[in-house]
Amino acid sequence: GEKIHAFVKAVPMATMIQKSSDCLVYDQGQWWARSMLAEGLIREMAMLKNLDISDSALIVGAGASCRAVIAALLKIGFKKFNITEKFEERGRLLIKELKETYFGVDFRFTPQSSITQLPGIHSVVVNTTPLTASNDLLNELYYCNFLRPEAAVIDLTLVPLETPLLKAAKQVGARIVHGCQVATLVDTYWIKSSMKIDVNAEEYQV
């Protein structure tokens, strides 16, 4: 998250704007706060062919991972974002902050009760929330009504490999990306950045 920035002097401008870090990288004689999740997602997205960046992206959750996901998708070229969050006040506060940070980008909030009413205009969906019994927000996603044809659905959950959301998306013909795929890219990029060792992520994919 952002709290680490108070203890680290070296924070790249992009990471500072993003307000989300997940690791430290030693470079040029000092420790830098970095977001490897954003970097990993950029690399994962590069492998998804025919992804229409003119469509909307749906992000599930409004925490630190959501910020990293938005940073990655912005870098790819997405300009329209729909964010849903179980706690509405938290979600709307994030939308307000994002609008003040990124100009020329369309940010919208969808409450949990309205997810099943969303139109099928989203070419990418990323879930950043945990798969737990108390997280009933996920139940509203299993209808997949919000997906456009050939959409990509990414679930950052690591266990199980194929989550209920990914299974539902697969059944309607969407492309799916497991959380372990993203985690592998995140870890191998961190190794390259911090240790200067090239690691082939494909050799470690599940």
PDB file of C-alpha atoms in Angstrom:
ATOM      1  CA  GLY A   1       0.000   0.000   0.000  1.00  0.00           C
ATOM      2  CA  GLU A   2       0.934   3.656   0.379  1.00  0.00           C
ATOM      3  CA  LYS A   3       2.097   3.530   4.034  1.00  0.00           C
ATOM      4  CA  ILE A   4       5.533   2.284   3.059  1.00  0.00           C
ATOM      5  CA  HIS A   5       6.213   5.583   1.264  1.00  0.00           C
ATOM      6  CA  ALA A   6       6.608   7.322   4.640  1.00  0.00           C
ATOM      7  CA  PHE A   7       9.633   5.128   5.423  1.00  0.00           C
ATOM      8  CA  VAL A   8      11.329   5.060   2.015  1.00  0.00           C
ATOM      9  CA  LYS A   9      12.966   8.123   0.499  1.00  0.00           C
ATOM     10  CA  ALA A  10      13.180   6.759  -3.041  1.00  0.00           C
ATOM     11  CA  VAL A  11       9.739   6.457  -4.633  1.00  0.00           C
ATOM     12  CA  PRO A  12       9.401   6.691  -8.443  1.00  0.00           C
ATOM     13  CA  MET A  13       6.971   9.372  -9.598  1.00  0.00           C
ATOM     14  CA  ALA A  14       4.662   6.814 -11.208  1.00  0.00           C
ATOM     15  CA  THR A  15       4.508   4.821  -7.961  1.00  0.00           C
ATOM     16  CA  MET A  16       3.907   7.979  -5.932  1.00  0.00           C
ATOM     17  CA  ILE A  17       0.969   8.922  -8.156  1.00  0.00           C
ATOM     18  CA  GLN A  18      -0.351   5.367  -8.007  1.00  0.00           C
ATOM     19  CA  LYS A  19      -0.179   5.374  -4.180  1.00  0.00           C
ATOM     20  CA  SER A  20       0.449   1.655  -4.059  1.00  0.00           C
ATOM     21  CA  SER A  21       3.696  -0.276  -3.538  1.00  0.00           C
ATOM     22  CA  ASP A  22       4.237  -3.977  -2.911  1.00  0.00           C
ATOM     23  CA  CYS A  23       8.010  -4.397  -2.705  1.00  0.00           C
ATOM     24  CA  LEU A  24      11.410  -2.756  -2.255  1.00  0.00           C
ATOM     25  CA  VAL A  25      14.118  -2.845  -4.917  1.00  0.00           C
ATOM     26  CA  TYR A  26      17.740  -1.906  -4.183  1.00  0.00           C
ATOM     27  CA  ASP A  27      19.154   0.209  -6.998  1.00  0.00           C
ATOM     28  CA  GLN A  28      21.652   3.060  -7.344  1.00  0.00           C
ATOM     29  CA  GLY A  29      22.689   2.717  -3.706  1.00  0.00           C
ATOM     30  CA  GLN A  30      19.224   2.999  -2.154  1.00  0.00           C
ATOM     31  CA  TRP A  31      15.954   1.179  -1.662  1.00  0.00           C
ATOM     32  CA  TRP A  32      13.082   2.061  -3.997  1.00  0.00           C
ATOM     33  CA  ALA A  33       9.402   1.415  -3.345  1.00  0.00           C
ATOM     34  CA  ARG A  34       7.944  -0.235  -6.431  1.00  0.00           C
ATOM     35  CA  SER A  35       4.721  -1.847  -7.610  1.00  0.00           C
ATOM     36  CA  MET A  36       5.528  -5.169  -9.214  1.00  0.00           C
ATOM     37  CA  LEU A  37       1.824  -6.036  -9.514  1.00  0.00           C
ATOM     38  CA  ALA A  38       1.383  -3.213 -12.009  1.00  0.00           C
ATOM     39  CA  GLU A  39       4.461  -4.355 -13.938  1.00  0.00           C
ATOM     40  CA  GLY A  40       3.302  -7.980 -13.926  1.00  0.00           C
ATOM     41  CA  LEU A  41      -0.152  -7.067 -15.209  1.00  0.00           C
ATOM     42  CA  ILE A  42       1.320  -4.989 -18.034  1.00  0.00           C
ATOM     43  CA  ARG A  43       3.304  -8.039 -19.144  1.00  0.00           C
ATOM     44  CA  GLU A  44       0.295 -10.339 -18.826  1.00  0.00           C
ATOM     45  CA  MET A  45      -1.881  -7.962 -20.855  1.00  0.00           C
ATOM     46  CA  ALA A  46       0.739  -7.849 -23.592  1.00  0.00           C
ATOM     47  CA  MET A  47       0.124 -11.566 -24.157  1.00  0.00           C
ATOM     48  CA  LEU A  48      -3.642 -11.111 -24.591  1.00  0.00           C
ATOM     49  CA  LYS A  49      -4.388 -10.611 -28.278  1.00  0.00           C
ATOM     50  CA  ASN A  50      -7.274  -8.523 -29.680  1.00  0.00           C
ATOM     51  CA  LEU A  51      -7.976  -6.785 -26.381  1.00  0.00           C
ATOM     52  CA  ASP A  52     -10.105  -3.734 -27.171  1.00  0.00           C
ATOM     53  CA  ILE A  53      -8.754  -0.882 -25.056  1.00  0.00           C
ATOM     54  CA  SER A  54     -11.524   1.418 -26.272  1.00  0.00           C
ATOM     55  CA  ASP A  55     -13.997  -0.536 -24.149  1.00  0.00           C
ATOM     56  CA  SER A  56     -14.425  -0.298 -20.388  1.00  0.00           C
ATOM     57  CA  ALA A  57     -12.463  -2.138 -17.714  1.00  0.00           C
ATOM     58  CA  LEU A  58     -14.266  -3.434 -14.623  1.00  0.00           C
ATOM     59  CA  ILE A  59     -12.212  -3.539 -11.428  1.00  0.00           C
ATOM     60  CA  VAL A  60     -13.568  -5.424  -8.414  1.00  0.00           C
ATOM     61  CA  GLY A  61     -12.366  -3.972  -5.110  1.00  0.00           C
ATOM     62  CA  ALA A  62     -11.078  -0.537  -4.111  1.00  0.00           C
ATOM     63  CA  GLY A  63      -7.878  -1.321  -2.200  1.00  0.00           C
ATOM     64  CA  ALA A  64      -4.174  -1.046  -2.981  1.00  0.00           C
ATOM     65  CA  SER A  65      -4.315  -3.778  -5.634  1.00  0.00           C
ATOM     66  CA  CYS A  66      -7.049  -1.861  -7.430  1.00  0.00           C
ATOM     67  CA  ARG A  67      -4.718   1.140  -7.700  1.00  0.00           C
ATOM     68  CA  ALA A  68      -1.986  -1.041  -9.208  1.00  0.00           C
ATOM     69  CA  VAL A  69      -4.422  -2.566 -11.695  1.00  0.00           C
ATOM     70  CA  ILE A  70      -5.624   0.864 -12.799  1.00  0.00           C
ATOM     71  CA  ALA A  71      -2.032   2.059 -13.248  1.00  0.00           C
ATOM     72  CA  ALA A  72      -1.279  -0.962 -15.437  1.00  0.00           C
ATOM     73  CA  LEU A  73      -4.402  -0.594 -17.575  1.00  0.00           C
ATOM     74  CA  LEU A  74      -3.824   3.129 -18.008  1.00  0.00           C
ATOM     75  CA  LYS A  75      -0.335   2.407 -19.299  1.00  0.00           C
ATOM     76  CA  ILE A  76      -1.795  -0.053 -21.801  1.00  0.00           C
ATOM     77  CA  GLY A  77      -4.249   2.574 -23.019  1.00  0.00           C
ATOM     78  CA  PHE A  78      -7.564   2.057 -21.206  1.00  0.00           C
ATOM     79  CA  LYS A  79      -9.453   5.292 -20.551  1.00  0.00           C
ATOM     80  CA  LYS A  80     -12.774   4.024 -19.173  1.00  0.00           C
ATOM     81  CA  PHE A  81     -13.017   2.330 -15.781  1.00  0.00           C
ATOM     82  CA  ASN A  82     -15.882   0.932 -13.769  1.00  0.00           C
ATOM     83  CA  ILE A  83     -15.116   0.100 -10.132  1.00  0.00           C
ATOM     84  CA  THR A  84     -17.296  -1.946  -7.825  1.00  0.00           C
ATOM     85  CA  GLU A  85     -16.723  -2.377  -4.104  1.00  0.00           C
ATOM     86  CA  LYS A  86     -18.674  -4.016  -1.305  1.00  0.00           C
ATOM     87  CA  PHE A  87     -18.315  -0.931   0.900  1.00  0.00           C
ATOM     88  CA  GLU A  88     -19.860   1.843  -1.160  1.00  0.00           C
ATOM     89  CA  GLU A  89     -18.363   4.780   0.732  1.00  0.00           C
ATOM     90  CA  ARG A  90     -14.861   3.392   0.246  1.00  0.00           C
ATOM     91  CA  GLY A  91     -15.488   2.918  -3.459  1.00  0.00           C
ATOM     92  CA  ARG A  92     -16.862   6.400  -4.017  1.00  0.00           C
ATOM     93  CA  LEU A  93     -13.961   7.977  -2.115  1.00  0.00           C
ATOM     94  CA  LEU A  94     -11.535   6.167  -4.405  1.00  0.00           C
ATOM     95  CA  ILE A  95     -13.415   7.367  -7.497  1.00  0.00           C
ATOM     96  CA  LYS A  96     -13.204  10.944  -6.231  1.00  0.00           C
ATOM     97  CA  GLU A  97      -9.466  10.616  -5.644  1.00  0.00           C
ATOM     98  CA  LEU A  98      -8.837   8.997  -9.025  1.00  0.00           C
ATOM     99  CA  LYS A  99     -10.682  11.785 -10.843  1.00  0.00           C
ATOM    100  CA  GLU A 100      -8.462  14.312  -9.088  1.00  0.00           C
ATOM    101  CA  THR A 101      -5.307  12.375 -10.028  1.00  0.00           C
ATOM    102  CA  TYR A 102      -5.867  11.222 -13.619  1.00  0.00           C
ATOM    103  CA  PHE A 103      -7.249  13.665 -16.175  1.00  0.00           C
ATOM    104  CA  GLY A 104      -9.067  12.661 -19.331  1.00  0.00           C
ATOM    105  CA  VAL A 105     -10.072   9.307 -17.828  1.00  0.00           C
ATOM    106  CA  ASP A 106     -13.654   8.189 -17.188  1.00  0.00           C
ATOM    107  CA  PHE A 107     -14.034   6.665 -13.707  1.00  0.00           C
ATOM    108  CA  ARG A 108     -17.407   5.360 -12.562  1.00  0.00           C
ATOM    109  CA  PHE A 109     -18.627   3.501  -9.484  1.00  0.00           C
ATOM    110  CA  THR A 110     -21.128   0.653  -9.534  1.00  0.00           C
ATOM    111  CA  PRO A 111     -22.612  -0.458  -6.188  1.00  0.00           C
ATOM    112  CA  GLN A 112     -22.903  -4.164  -5.472  1.00  0.00           C
ATOM    113  CA  SER A 113     -26.673  -4.093  -5.956  1.00  0.00           C
ATOM    114  CA  SER A 114     -26.295  -2.855  -9.549  1.00  0.00           C
ATOM    115  CA  ILE A 115     -23.653  -5.263 -10.893  1.00  0.00           C
ATOM    116  CA  THR A 116     -26.209  -7.558 -12.562  1.00  0.00           C
ATOM    117  CA  GLN A 117     -27.625  -4.525 -14.399  1.00  0.00           C
ATOM    118  CA  LEU A 118     -24.347  -3.614 -16.082  1.00  0.00           C
ATOM    119  CA  PRO A 119     -24.298  -3.850 -19.885  1.00  0.00           C
ATOM    120  CA  GLY A 120     -21.871  -6.132 -21.701  1.00  0.00           C
ATOM    121  CA  ILE A 121     -19.306  -3.448 -22.517  1.00  0.00           C
ATOM    122  CA  HIS A 122     -16.266  -4.553 -20.506  1.00  0.00           C
ATOM    123  CA  SER A 123     -13.348  -6.080 -22.397  1.00  0.00           C
ATOM    124  CA  VAL A 124     -11.348  -6.797 -19.245  1.00  0.00           C
ATOM    125  CA  VAL A 125     -12.374  -7.605 -15.671  1.00  0.00           C
ATOM    126  CA  VAL A 126      -9.942  -7.849 -12.773  1.00  0.00           C
ATOM    127  CA  ASN A 127     -10.927  -9.147  -9.345  1.00  0.00           C
ATOM    128  CA  THR A 128      -8.715  -7.850  -6.531  1.00  0.00           C
ATOM    129  CA  THR A 129     -10.910  -9.057  -3.647  1.00  0.00           C
ATOM    130  CA  PRO A 130     -10.404 -12.272  -1.605  1.00  0.00           C
ATOM    131  CA  LEU A 131     -12.356 -15.469  -2.114  1.00  0.00           C
ATOM    132  CA  THR A 132     -13.973 -15.754   1.325  1.00  0.00           C
ATOM    133  CA  ALA A 133     -17.401 -16.700   2.608  1.00  0.00           C
ATOM    134  CA  SER A 134     -18.025 -13.122   3.777  1.00  0.00           C
ATOM    135  CA  ASN A 135     -17.241 -11.617   0.384  1.00  0.00           C
ATOM    136  CA  ASP A 136     -20.720 -11.844  -1.131  1.00  0.00           C
ATOM    137  CA  LEU A 137     -19.760  -9.232  -3.727  1.00  0.00           C
ATOM    138  CA  LEU A 138     -18.324 -12.063  -5.823  1.00  0.00           C
ATOM    139  CA  ASN A 139     -21.719 -13.770  -6.044  1.00  0.00           C
ATOM    140  CA  GLU A 140     -23.001 -10.885  -8.174  1.00  0.00           C
ATOM    141  CA  LEU A 141     -20.217 -11.418 -10.703  1.00  0.00           C
ATOM    142  CA  TYR A 142     -20.958 -15.020 -11.626  1.00  0.00           C
ATOM    143  CA  TYR A 143     -23.683 -14.021 -14.117  1.00  0.00           C
ATOM    144  CA  CYS A 144     -20.986 -12.429 -16.332  1.00  0.00           C
ATOM    145  CA  ASN A 145     -23.601 -10.135 -17.883  1.00  0.00           C
ATOM    146  CA  PHE A 146     -21.063  -7.299 -18.023  1.00  0.00           C
ATOM    147  CA  LEU A 147     -18.650  -9.052 -20.400  1.00  0.00           C
ATOM    148  CA  ARG A 148     -18.290  -8.246 -24.061  1.00  0.00           C
ATOM    149  CA  PRO A 149     -17.360 -11.054 -26.523  1.00  0.00           C
ATOM    150  CA  GLU A 150     -13.737 -12.233 -26.184  1.00  0.00           C
ATOM    151  CA  ALA A 151     -13.330 -10.387 -22.896  1.00  0.00           C
ATOM    152  CA  ALA A 152     -10.501 -11.270 -20.530  1.00  0.00           C
ATOM    153  CA  VAL A 153     -11.204 -12.048 -16.872  1.00  0.00           C
ATOM    154  CA  ILE A 154      -8.323 -11.924 -14.389  1.00  0.00           C
ATOM    155  CA  ASP A 155      -8.681 -13.121 -10.805  1.00  0.00           C
ATOM    156  CA  LEU A 156      -5.735 -12.266  -8.537  1.00  0.00           C
ATOM    157  CA  THR A 157      -6.774 -14.999  -6.088  1.00  0.00           C
ATOM    158  CA  LEU A 158      -4.023 -17.635  -5.855  1.00  0.00           C
ATOM    159  CA  VAL A 159      -5.984 -20.569  -4.375  1.00  0.00           C
ATOM    160  CA  PRO A 160      -7.855 -22.299  -5.865  1.00  0.00           C
ATOM    161  CA  LEU A 161      -6.219 -22.025  -9.267  1.00  0.00           C
ATOM    162  CA  GLU A 162      -9.538 -21.815 -11.098  1.00  0.00           C
ATOM    163  CA  THR A 163     -11.874 -19.737  -8.940  1.00  0.00           C
ATOM    164  CA  PRO A 164     -15.685 -19.705  -9.256  1.00  0.00           C
ATOM    165  CA  LEU A 165     -15.388 -16.396 -11.130  1.00  0.00           C
ATOM    166  CA  LEU A 166     -12.945 -17.854 -13.654  1.00  0.00           C
ATOM    167  CA  LYS A 167     -15.125 -20.941 -14.113  1.00  0.00           C
ATOM    168  CA  ALA A 168     -18.181 -18.763 -14.768  1.00  0.00           C
ATOM    169  CA  ALA A 169     -16.247 -16.607 -17.230  1.00  0.00           C
ATOM    170  CA  LYS A 170     -14.917 -19.683 -19.021  1.00  0.00           C
ATOM    171  CA  GLN A 171     -18.441 -21.027 -19.462  1.00  0.00           C
ATOM    172  CA  VAL A 172     -19.508 -17.908 -21.385  1.00  0.00           C
ATOM    173  CA  GLY A 173     -16.459 -17.993 -23.640  1.00  0.00           C
ATOM    174  CA  ALA A 174     -14.268 -15.393 -21.947  1.00  0.00           C
ATOM    175  CA  ARG A 175     -10.502 -15.704 -21.774  1.00  0.00           C
ATOM    176  CA  ILE A 176      -9.286 -16.301 -18.241  1.00  0.00           C
ATOM    177  CA  VAL A 177      -6.055 -15.498 -16.408  1.00  0.00           C
ATOM    178  CA  HIS A 178      -5.269 -17.245 -13.128  1.00  0.00           C
ATOM    179  CA  GLY A 179      -3.832 -15.340 -10.188  1.00  0.00           C
ATOM    180  CA  CYS A 180      -0.786 -17.639 -10.238  1.00  0.00           C
ATOM    181  CA  GLN A 181       0.000 -16.532 -13.791  1.00  0.00           C
ATOM    182  CA  VAL A 182       0.146 -12.910 -12.684  1.00  0.00           C
ATOM    183  CA  ALA A 183       2.062 -13.790  -9.489  1.00  0.00           C
ATOM    184  CA  THR A 184       4.709 -15.598 -11.538  1.00  0.00           C
ATOM    185  CA  LEU A 185       5.262 -12.560 -13.731  1.00  0.00           C
ATOM    186  CA  VAL A 186       5.381 -10.323 -10.658  1.00  0.00           C
ATOM    187  CA  ASP A 187       8.002 -12.506  -8.933  1.00  0.00           C
ATOM    188  CA  THR A 188      10.220 -12.996 -11.989  1.00  0.00           C
ATOM    189  CA  TYR A 189      10.183  -9.273 -12.742  1.00  0.00           C
ATOM    190  CA  TRP A 190      11.144  -8.527  -9.122  1.00  0.00           C
ATOM    191  CA  ILE A 191      14.067 -10.960  -9.398  1.00  0.00           C
ATOM    192  CA  LYS A 192      15.197  -9.235 -12.579  1.00  0.00           C
ATOM    193  CA  SER A 193      14.861  -5.755 -11.063  1.00  0.00           C
ATOM    194  CA  SER A 194      16.459  -6.475  -7.688  1.00  0.00           C
ATOM    195  CA  MET A 195      18.987  -9.198  -8.482  1.00  0.00           C
ATOM    196  CA  LYS A 196      19.669  -8.463 -12.167  1.00  0.00           C
ATOM    197  CA  ILE A 197      18.914 -12.086 -13.036  1.00  0.00           C
ATOM    198  CA  ASP A 198      16.818 -12.957 -16.094  1.00  0.00           C
ATOM    199  CA  VAL A 199      14.233 -15.619 -15.274  1.00  0.00           C
ATOM    200  CA  ASN A 200      11.896 -17.121 -17.853  1.00  0.00           C
ATOM    201  CA  ALA A 201       8.423 -16.796 -16.326  1.00  0.00           C
ATOM    202  CA  GLU A 202       6.993 -19.481 -18.631  1.00  0.00           C
ATOM    203  CA  GLU A 203       9.170 -22.113 -16.930  1.00  0.00           C
ATOM    204  CA  TYR A 204       7.401 -21.434 -13.610  1.00  0.00           C
ATOM    205  CA  GLN A 205       3.794 -21.171 -14.804  1.00  0.00           C
ATOM    206  CA  VAL A 206       1.363 -23.626 -13.222  1.00  0.00           C
TER     207      VAL A 206
END
